[in-house]
CSV table of C-alpha atoms and ligand atoms in Angstrom, one decimal:
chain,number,residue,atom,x,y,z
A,1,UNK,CA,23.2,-1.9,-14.9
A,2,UNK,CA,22.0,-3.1,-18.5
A,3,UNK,CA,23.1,-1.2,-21.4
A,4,UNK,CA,19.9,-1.2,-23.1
A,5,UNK,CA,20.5,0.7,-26.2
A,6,UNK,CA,23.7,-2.1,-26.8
A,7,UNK,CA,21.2,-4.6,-26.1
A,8,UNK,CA,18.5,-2.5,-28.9
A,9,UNK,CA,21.3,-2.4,-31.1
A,10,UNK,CA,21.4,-6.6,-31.5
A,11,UNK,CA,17.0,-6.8,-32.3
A,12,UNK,CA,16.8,-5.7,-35.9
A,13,UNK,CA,13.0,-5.5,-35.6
A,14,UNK,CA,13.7,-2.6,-33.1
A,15,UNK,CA,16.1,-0.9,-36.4
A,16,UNK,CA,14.4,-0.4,-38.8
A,17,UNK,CA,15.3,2.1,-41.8
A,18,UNK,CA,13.3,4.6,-40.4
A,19,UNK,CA,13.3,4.6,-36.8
A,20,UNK,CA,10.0,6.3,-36.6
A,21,UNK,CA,9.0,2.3,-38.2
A,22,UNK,CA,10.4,0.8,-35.1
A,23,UNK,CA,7.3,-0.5,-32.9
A,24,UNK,CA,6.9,0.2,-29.1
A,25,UNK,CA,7.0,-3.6,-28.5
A,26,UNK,CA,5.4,-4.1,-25.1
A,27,UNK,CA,3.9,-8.0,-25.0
A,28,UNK,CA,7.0,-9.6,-24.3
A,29,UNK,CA,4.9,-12.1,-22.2
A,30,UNK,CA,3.5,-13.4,-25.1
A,31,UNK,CA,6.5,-13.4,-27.6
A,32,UNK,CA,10.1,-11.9,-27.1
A,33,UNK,CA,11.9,-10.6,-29.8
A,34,UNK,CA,14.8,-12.3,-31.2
A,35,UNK,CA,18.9,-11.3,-31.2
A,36,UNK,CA,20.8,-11.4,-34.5
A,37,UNK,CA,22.8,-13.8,-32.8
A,38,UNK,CA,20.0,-16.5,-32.2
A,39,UNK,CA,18.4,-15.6,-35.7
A,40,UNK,CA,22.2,-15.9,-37.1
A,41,UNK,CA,22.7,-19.4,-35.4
A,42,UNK,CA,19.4,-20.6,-36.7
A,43,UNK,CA,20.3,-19.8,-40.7
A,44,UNK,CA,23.4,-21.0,-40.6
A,45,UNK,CA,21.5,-24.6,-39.4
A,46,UNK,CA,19.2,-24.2,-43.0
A,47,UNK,CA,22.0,-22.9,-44.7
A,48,UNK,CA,25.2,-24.9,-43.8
A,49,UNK,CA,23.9,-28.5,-42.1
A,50,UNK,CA,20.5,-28.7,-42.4
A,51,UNK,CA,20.6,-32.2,-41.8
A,52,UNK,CA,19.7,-35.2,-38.5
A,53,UNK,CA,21.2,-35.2,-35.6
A,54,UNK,CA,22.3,-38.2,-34.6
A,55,UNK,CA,21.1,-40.7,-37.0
A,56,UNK,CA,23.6,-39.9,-40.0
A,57,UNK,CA,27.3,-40.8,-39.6
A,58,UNK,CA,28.7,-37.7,-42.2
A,59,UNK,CA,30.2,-34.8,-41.3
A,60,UNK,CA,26.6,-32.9,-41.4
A,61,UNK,CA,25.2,-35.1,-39.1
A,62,UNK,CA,27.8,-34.9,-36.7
A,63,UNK,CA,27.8,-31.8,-37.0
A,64,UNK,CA,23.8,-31.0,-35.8
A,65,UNK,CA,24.4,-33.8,-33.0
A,66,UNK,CA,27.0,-31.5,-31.8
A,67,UNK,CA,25.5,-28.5,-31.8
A,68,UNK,CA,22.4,-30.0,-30.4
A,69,UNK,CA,24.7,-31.8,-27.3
A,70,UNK,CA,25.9,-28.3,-26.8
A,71,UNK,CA,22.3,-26.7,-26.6
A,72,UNK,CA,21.4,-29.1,-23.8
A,73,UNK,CA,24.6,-28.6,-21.9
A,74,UNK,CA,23.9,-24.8,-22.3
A,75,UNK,CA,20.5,-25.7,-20.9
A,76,UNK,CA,21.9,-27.6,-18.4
A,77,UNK,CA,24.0,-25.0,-17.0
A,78,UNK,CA,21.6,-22.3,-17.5
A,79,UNK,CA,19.1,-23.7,-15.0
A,80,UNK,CA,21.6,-25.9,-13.0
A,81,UNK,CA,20.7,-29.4,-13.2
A,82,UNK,CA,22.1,-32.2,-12.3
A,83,UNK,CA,22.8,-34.1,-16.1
A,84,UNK,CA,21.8,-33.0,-19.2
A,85,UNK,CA,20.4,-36.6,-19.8
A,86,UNK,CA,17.4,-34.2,-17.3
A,87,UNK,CA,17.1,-31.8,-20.1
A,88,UNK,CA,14.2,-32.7,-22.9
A,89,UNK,CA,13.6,-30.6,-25.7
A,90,UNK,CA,10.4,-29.5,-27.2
A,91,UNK,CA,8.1,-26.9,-28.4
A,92,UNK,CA,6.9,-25.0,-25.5
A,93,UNK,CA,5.9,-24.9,-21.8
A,94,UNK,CA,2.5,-26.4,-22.7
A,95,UNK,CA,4.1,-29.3,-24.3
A,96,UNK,CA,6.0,-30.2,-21.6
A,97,UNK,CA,3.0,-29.8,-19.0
A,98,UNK,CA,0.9,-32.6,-21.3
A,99,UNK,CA,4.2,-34.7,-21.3
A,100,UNK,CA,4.0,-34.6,-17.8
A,101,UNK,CA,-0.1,-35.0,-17.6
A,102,UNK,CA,0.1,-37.8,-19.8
A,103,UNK,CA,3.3,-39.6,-18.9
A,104,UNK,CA,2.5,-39.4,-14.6
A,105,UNK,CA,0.8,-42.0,-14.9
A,106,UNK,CA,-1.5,-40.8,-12.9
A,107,UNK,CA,-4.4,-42.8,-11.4
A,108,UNK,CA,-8.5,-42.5,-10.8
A,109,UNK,CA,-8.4,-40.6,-7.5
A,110,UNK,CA,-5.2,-39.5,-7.6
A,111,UNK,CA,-5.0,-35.6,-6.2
A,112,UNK,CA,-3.3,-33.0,-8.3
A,113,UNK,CA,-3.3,-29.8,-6.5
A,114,UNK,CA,-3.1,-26.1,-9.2
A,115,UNK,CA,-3.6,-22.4,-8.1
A,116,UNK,CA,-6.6,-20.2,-9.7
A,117,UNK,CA,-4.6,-18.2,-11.9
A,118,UNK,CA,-3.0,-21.5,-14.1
A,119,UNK,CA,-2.4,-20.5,-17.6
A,120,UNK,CA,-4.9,-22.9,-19.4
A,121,UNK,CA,-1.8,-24.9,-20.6
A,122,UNK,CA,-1.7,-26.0,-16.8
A,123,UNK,CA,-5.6,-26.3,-16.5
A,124,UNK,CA,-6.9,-27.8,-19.6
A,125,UNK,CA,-4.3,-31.3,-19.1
A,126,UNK,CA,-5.8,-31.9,-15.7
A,127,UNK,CA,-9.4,-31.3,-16.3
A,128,UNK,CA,-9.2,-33.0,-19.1
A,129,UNK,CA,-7.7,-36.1,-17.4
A,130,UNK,CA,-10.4,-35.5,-14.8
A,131,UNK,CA,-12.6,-36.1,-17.3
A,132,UNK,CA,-10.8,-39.2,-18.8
A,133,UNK,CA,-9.7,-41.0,-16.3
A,134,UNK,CA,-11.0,-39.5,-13.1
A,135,UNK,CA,-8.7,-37.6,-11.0
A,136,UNK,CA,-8.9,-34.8,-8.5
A,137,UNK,CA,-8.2,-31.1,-9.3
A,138,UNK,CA,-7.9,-29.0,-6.2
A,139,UNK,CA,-7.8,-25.6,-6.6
A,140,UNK,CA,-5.9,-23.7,-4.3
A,141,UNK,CA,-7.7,-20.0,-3.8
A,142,UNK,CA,-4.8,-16.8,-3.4
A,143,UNK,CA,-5.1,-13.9,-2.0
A,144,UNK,CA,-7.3,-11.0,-2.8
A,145,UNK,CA,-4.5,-9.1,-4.4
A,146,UNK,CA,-2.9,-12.6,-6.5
A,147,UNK,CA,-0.2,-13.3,-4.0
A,148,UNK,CA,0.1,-17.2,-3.0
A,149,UNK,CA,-1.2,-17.8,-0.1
A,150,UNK,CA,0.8,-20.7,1.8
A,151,UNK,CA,-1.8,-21.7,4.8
A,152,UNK,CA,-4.3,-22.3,1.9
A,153,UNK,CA,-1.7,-24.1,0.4
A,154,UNK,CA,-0.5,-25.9,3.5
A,155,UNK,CA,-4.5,-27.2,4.1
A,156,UNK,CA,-4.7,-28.4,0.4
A,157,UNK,CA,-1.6,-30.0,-0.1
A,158,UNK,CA,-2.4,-33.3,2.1
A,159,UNK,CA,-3.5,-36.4,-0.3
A,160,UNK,CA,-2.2,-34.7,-3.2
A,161,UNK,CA,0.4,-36.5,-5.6
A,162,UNK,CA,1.1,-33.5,-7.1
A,163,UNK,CA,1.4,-30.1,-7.7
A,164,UNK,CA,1.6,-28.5,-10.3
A,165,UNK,CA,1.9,-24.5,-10.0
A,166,UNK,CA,3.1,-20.9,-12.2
A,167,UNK,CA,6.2,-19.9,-11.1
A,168,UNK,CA,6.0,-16.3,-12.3
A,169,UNK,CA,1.9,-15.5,-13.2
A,170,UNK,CA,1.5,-14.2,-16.9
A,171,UNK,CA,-2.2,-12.6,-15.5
A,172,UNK,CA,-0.1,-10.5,-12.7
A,173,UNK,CA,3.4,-11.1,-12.9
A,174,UNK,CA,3.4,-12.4,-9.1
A,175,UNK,CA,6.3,-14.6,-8.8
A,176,UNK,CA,5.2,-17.9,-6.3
A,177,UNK,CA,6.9,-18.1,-2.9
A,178,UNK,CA,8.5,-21.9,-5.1
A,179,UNK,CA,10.7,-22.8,-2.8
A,180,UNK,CA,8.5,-23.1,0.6
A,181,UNK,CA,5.7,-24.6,-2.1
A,182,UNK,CA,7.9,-27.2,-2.7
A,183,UNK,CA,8.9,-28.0,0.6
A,184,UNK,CA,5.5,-28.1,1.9
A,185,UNK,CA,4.7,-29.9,-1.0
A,186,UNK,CA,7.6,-32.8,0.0
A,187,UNK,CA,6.7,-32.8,3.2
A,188,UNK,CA,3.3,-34.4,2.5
A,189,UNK,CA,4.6,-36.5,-0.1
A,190,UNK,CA,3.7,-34.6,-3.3
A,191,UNK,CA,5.7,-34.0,-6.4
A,192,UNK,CA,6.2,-30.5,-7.5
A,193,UNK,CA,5.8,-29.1,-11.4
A,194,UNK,CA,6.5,-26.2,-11.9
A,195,UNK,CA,5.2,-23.9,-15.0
A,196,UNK,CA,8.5,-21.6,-15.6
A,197,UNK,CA,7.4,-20.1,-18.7
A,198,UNK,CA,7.4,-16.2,-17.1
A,199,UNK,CA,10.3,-16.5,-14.5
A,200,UNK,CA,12.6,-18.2,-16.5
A,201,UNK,CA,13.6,-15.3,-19.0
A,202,UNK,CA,13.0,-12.9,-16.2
A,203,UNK,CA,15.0,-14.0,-13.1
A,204,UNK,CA,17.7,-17.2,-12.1
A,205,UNK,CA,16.1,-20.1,-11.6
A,206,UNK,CA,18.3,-22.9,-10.3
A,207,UNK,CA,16.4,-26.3,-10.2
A,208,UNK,CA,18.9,-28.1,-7.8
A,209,UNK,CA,18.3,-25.0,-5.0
A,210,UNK,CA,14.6,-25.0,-5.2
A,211,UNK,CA,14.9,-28.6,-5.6
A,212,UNK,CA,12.0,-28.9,-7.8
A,213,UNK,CA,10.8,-32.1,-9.3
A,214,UNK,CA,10.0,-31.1,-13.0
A,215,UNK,CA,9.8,-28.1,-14.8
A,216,UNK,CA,8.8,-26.6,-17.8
A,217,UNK,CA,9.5,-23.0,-20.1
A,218,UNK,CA,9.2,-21.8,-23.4
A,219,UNK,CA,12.1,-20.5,-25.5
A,220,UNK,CA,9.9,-18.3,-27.5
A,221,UNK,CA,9.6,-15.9,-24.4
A,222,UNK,CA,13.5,-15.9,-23.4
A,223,UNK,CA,14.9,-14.7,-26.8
A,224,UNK,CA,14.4,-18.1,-28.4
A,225,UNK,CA,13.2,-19.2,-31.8
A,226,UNK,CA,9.4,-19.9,-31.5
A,227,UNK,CA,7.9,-23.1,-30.9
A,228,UNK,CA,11.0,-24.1,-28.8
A,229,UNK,CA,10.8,-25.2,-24.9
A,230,UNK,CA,12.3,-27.4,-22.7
A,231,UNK,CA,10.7,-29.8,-19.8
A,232,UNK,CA,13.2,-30.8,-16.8
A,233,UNK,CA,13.0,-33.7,-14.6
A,234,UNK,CA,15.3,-35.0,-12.0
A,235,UNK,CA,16.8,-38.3,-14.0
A,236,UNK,CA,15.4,-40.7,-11.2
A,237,UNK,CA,11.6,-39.4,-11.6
A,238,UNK,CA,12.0,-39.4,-15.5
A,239,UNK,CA,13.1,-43.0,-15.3
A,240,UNK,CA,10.3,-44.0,-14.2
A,241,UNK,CA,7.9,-41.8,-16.8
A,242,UNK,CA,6.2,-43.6,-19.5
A,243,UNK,CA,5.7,-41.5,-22.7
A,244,UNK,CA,3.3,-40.5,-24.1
A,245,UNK,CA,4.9,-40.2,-27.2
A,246,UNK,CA,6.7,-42.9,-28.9
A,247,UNK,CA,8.5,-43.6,-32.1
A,248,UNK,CA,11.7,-42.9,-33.7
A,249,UNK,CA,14.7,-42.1,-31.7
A,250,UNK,CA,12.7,-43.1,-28.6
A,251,UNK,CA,14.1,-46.9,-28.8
A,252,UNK,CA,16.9,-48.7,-29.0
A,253,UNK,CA,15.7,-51.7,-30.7
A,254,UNK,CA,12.1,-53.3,-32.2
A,255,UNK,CA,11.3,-56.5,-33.6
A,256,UNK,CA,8.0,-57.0,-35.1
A,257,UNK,CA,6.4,-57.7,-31.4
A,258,UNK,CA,8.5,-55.8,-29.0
A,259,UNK,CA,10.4,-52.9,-28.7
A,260,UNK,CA,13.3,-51.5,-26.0
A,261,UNK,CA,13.2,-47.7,-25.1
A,262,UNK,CA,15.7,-46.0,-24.5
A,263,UNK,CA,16.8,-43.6,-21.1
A,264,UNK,CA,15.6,-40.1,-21.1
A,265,UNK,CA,15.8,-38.1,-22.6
A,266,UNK,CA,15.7,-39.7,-25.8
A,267,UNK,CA,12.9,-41.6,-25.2
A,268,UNK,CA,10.7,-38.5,-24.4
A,269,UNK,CA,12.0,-36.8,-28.3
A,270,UNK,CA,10.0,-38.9,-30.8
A,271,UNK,CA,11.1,-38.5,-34.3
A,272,UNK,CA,13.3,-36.0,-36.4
A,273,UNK,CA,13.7,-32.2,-34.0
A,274,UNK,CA,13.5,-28.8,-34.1
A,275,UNK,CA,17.1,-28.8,-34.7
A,276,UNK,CA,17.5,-24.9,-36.1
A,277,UNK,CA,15.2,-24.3,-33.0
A,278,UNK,CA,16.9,-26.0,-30.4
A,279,UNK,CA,20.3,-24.6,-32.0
A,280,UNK,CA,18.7,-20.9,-31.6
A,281,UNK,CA,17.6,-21.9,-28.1
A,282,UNK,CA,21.1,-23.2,-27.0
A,283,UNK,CA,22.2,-19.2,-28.3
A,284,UNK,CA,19.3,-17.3,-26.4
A,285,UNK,CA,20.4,-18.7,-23.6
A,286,UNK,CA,24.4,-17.9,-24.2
A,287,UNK,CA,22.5,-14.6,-25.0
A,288,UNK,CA,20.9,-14.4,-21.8
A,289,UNK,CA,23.8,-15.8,-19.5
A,290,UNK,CA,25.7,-12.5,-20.1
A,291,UNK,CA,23.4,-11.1,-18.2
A,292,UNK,CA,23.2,-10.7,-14.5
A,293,UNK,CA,19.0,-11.2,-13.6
A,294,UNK,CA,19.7,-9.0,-10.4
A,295,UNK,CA,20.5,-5.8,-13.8
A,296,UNK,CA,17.0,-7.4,-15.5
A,297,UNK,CA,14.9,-7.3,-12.4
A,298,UNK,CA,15.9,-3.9,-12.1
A,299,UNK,CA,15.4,-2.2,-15.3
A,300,UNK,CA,12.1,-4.3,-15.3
A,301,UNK,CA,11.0,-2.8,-12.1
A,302,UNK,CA,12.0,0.9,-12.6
A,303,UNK,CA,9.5,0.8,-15.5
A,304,UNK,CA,7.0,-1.0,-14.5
A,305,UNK,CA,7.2,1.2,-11.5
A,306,UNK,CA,6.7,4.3,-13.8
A,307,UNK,CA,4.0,2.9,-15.5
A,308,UNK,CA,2.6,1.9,-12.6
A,309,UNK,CA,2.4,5.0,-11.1
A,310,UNK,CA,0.9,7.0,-13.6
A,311,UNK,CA,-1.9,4.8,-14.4
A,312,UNK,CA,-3.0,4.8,-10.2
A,313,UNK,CA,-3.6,8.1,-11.1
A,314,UNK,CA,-6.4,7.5,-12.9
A,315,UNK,CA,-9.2,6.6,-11.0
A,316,UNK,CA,-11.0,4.4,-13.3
A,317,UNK,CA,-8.0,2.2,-14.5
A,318,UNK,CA,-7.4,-0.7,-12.1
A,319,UNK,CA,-4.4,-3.2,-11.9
A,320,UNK,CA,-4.4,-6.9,-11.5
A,321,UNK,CA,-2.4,-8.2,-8.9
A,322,UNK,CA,-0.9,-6.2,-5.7
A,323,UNK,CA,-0.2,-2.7,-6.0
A,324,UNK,CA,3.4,-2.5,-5.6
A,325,UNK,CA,5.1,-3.0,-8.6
A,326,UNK,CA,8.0,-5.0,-7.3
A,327,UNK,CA,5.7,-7.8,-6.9
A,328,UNK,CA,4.8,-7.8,-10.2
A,329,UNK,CA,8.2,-8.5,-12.4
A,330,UNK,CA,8.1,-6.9,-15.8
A,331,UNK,CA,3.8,-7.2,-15.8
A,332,UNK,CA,1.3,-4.3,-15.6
A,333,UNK,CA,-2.3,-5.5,-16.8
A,334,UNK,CA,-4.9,-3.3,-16.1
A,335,UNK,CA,-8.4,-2.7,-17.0
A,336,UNK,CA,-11.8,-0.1,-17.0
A,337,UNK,CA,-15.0,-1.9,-15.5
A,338,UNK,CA,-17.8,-2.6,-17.8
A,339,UNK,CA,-14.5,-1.8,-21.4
A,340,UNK,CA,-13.3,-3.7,-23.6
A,341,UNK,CA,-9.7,-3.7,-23.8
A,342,UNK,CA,-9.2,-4.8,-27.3
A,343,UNK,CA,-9.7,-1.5,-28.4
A,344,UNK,CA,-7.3,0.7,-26.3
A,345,UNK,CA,-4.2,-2.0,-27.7
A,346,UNK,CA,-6.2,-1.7,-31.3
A,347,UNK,CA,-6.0,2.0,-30.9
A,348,UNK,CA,-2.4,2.2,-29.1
A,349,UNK,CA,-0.9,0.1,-32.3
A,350,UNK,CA,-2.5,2.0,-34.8
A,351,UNK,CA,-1.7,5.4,-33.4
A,352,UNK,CA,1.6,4.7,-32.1
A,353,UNK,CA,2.3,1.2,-32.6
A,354,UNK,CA,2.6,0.4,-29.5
A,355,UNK,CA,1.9,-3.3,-29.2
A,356,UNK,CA,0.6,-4.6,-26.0
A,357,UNK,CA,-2.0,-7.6,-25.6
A,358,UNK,CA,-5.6,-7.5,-24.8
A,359,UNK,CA,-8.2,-10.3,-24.0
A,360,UNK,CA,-7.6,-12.8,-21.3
A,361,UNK,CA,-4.7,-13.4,-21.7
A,362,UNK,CA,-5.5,-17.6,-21.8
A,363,UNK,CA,-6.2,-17.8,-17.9
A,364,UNK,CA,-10.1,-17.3,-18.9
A,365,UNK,CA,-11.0,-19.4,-15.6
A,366,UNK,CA,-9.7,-16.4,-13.4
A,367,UNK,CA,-11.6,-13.7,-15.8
A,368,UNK,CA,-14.9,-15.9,-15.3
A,369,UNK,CA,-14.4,-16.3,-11.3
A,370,UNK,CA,-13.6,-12.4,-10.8
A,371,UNK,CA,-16.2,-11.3,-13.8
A,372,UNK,CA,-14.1,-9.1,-15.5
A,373,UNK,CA,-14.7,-9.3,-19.1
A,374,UNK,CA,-10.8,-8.9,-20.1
A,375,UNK,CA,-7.7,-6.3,-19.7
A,376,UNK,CA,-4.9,-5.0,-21.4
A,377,UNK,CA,-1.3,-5.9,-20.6
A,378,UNK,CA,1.8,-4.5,-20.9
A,379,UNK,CA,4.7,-6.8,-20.4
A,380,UNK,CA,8.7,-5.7,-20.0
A,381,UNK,CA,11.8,-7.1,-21.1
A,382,UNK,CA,15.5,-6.0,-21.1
A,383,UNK,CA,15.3,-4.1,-24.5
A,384,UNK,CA,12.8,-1.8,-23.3
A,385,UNK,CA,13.5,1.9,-22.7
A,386,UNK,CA,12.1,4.7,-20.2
A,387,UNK,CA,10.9,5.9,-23.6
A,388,UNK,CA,8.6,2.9,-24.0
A,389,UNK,CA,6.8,3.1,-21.0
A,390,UNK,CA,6.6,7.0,-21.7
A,391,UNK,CA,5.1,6.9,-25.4
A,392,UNK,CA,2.4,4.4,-24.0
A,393,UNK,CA,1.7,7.0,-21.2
A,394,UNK,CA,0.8,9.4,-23.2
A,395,UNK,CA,-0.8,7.2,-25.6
A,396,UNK,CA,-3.2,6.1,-23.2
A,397,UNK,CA,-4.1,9.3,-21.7
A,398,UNK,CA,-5.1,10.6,-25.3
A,399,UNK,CA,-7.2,7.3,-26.4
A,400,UNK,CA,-8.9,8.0,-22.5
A,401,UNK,CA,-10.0,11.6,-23.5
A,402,UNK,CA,-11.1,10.6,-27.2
A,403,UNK,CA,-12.8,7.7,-25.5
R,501,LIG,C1,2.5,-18.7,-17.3
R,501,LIG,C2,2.4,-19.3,-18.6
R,501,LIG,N1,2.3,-20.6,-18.7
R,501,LIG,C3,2.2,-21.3,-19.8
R,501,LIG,C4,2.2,-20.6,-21.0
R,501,LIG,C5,2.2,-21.4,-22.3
R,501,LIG,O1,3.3,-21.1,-23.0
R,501,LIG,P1,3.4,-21.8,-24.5
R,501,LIG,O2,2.3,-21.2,-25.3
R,501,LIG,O3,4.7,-21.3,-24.9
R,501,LIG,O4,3.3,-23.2,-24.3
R,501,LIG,C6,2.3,-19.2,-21.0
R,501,LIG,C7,2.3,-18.5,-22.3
R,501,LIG,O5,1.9,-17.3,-22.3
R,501,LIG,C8,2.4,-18.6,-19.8
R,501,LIG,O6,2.5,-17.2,-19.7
């Protein structure tokens, strides 16, 4: 079991002076708060060795470069790859996507195969490469209720050279069946991305068992400093990636007419880094690994449960994605035909602050297909408390009778 209030007890934003100050923070999809520890980690980078990591041979230097080698090896380990030479920092999951997008190599014709509920960061890189260069997007329908459905899959996958797919949906919280998708997807010769933004602080992933090709998360939504991420790639596939962006740190050697790269991962990290960030990253996820998912899932569940319960019985609220709330991770978005959400989070913030997300939650192509103008989501994470999901309860029901 978690020990949430020892877990509270490590967020300052969730201890304030006056605890009636402290905000019911449910849109952990969008941003998760930060432990001391990772905030600690990333001040003592600006305060004590602010300087490059591997470029500078004093005791600084060495110092970040350590600190940074560490960080990947913790990354490493976290989602068990093979080397850390697989592990490539950089600012978030839609970074990594566009690496991938523009670093494939991709060709005029060339299939890549997404679901209807991509985040736009794993929409917009295709489409727009459509448009550039002419390649196919297949969109692969799911069910009614958001779950994957594999013999839609299984039909679409043949031609395709890759697929690129949500692991965990930020629009439902449906976590993709990954590992038959990517043995399908082998099986007919495609490569499989995967967009590991919302399983990746939620549940273990382990890249070697799924045997996934590339991968991409965010740290910001694992406990990490903001604008942080990582994109994985087994070594033999990133070998033969050309990037997209080039520079400093990403050769060996130039002369005025030529220049040698070198392997990955440098060559994909193009100038000075993130250093505090990816220091802060390295201690989210020695934050996290304390952790056993199986305690996260739970918790998650038991209020998402709650939560779901009580708003089935209202009869004009309606959920995205299946009914049961196991299927939907730490995710309850919901909305009222012919409202605007907005409101109801304006009004939970400013009578409870309660913070949840409204709009469309950046997978607008889904909104457009089903025309539902948007919804409000609440999204779980392991410092959350019965009391969370309670207040917003009761919260709700008031703005509905004021409403
Ligand atoms: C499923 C999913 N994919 C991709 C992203 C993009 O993440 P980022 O903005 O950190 O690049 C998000 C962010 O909400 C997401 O939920």
């Amino acid at each position: 079991m978690l020990n949430v209030e020892k877990i509270r007890a490590d967020f300052d934003v969730l201890n304030p002076e006056s605890p009636a100050k402290a905000p019911v923070y449910l849109d952990s999809a969008c941003m998760s708060l930060k432990p001391r520890q990772v905030v600690e980690a990333m001040n003592d980078y600006y305060a004590n060795y602010p300087a490059c990591a591997g470029r500078s041979s004093h005791k600084l230097g060495d110092k970040v470069t350590k600190k940074v080698k560490k960080a990947r090896e913790l990354v490493t380990e976290f989602i068990n790859a093979k080397s850390d030479d697989e592990i490539i920092f950089t600012r978030n999951t839609t970074e990594g996507i566009n690496l991938l997008a523009n670093s494939l190599g991709l060709q005029k014709g060339d299939i890549v195969l997404i679901s209807d509920k991509e985040h736009n960061s794993n929409l917009v890189p295709w489409l727009r490469l459509r448009d550039k260069i002419g390649i196919v997007v297949r969109i692969c329908p799911t069910n009614e209720d958001g779950t994957f459905n594999l013999d839609n899959f299984s039909q679409l996958v043949s031609g395709a050279k890759l697929v690129s797919v949500v692991h965990t949906s930020n629009l439902d919280g449906v976590t993709n069946p990954a590992k038959e998708i990517i043995k399908i997807a082998h099986q007919a010769g495609a490569l499989v991305a995967l967009d590991a933004a919302q399983s990746i602080p939620h549940k273990k992933v382990d890249v070697r068992d799924l045997d996934v090709d590339f991968l991409a998360f965010s740290g910001h939504k694992m406990l990490g400093p903001t604008g942080t991420g990582v994109f994985y790639g087994k070594l033999e596939l990133l070998e033969k990636l050309s990037p997209f962006l080039v520079g400093g740190d990403t050769v060996e050697s130039t002369s005025y007419d030529s220049y040698k790269m070198l392997p990955a991962p440098e060559k994909f990290e193009a100038g000075l880094q993130d250093y505090a960030g990816i220091i802060g990253l390295g201690e989210a996820v020695k934050y996290l690994s304390q952790f056993d998912f199986k305690y996260i899932a739970e918790h998650e569940f038991k209020l998402n449960a709650y939560i779901t319960n009580e708003l089935q019985k209202i009869p004009k609220i309606k959920i995205i994605g299946p009914e049961d709330p196991k299927l939907r991770s730490g995710i309850v978005n919901f909305y009222i035909d012919g409202t605007d959400m907005h409101k109801f989070a304006v009004m939970l913030d400013e009578m409870a602050g309660i913070e949840i997300r409204s709009g469309r939650h950046c997978v607008h192509s889904w909104f457009e297909n089903k025309k539902i103008y948007n919804s409000a989501r609440v999204s779980l994470y392991l410092y959350n408390m019965m009391e969370d999901a309670e207040t917003f309860i009761t919260n709700l029901k008031k703005i509905l009778e004021i409403l």
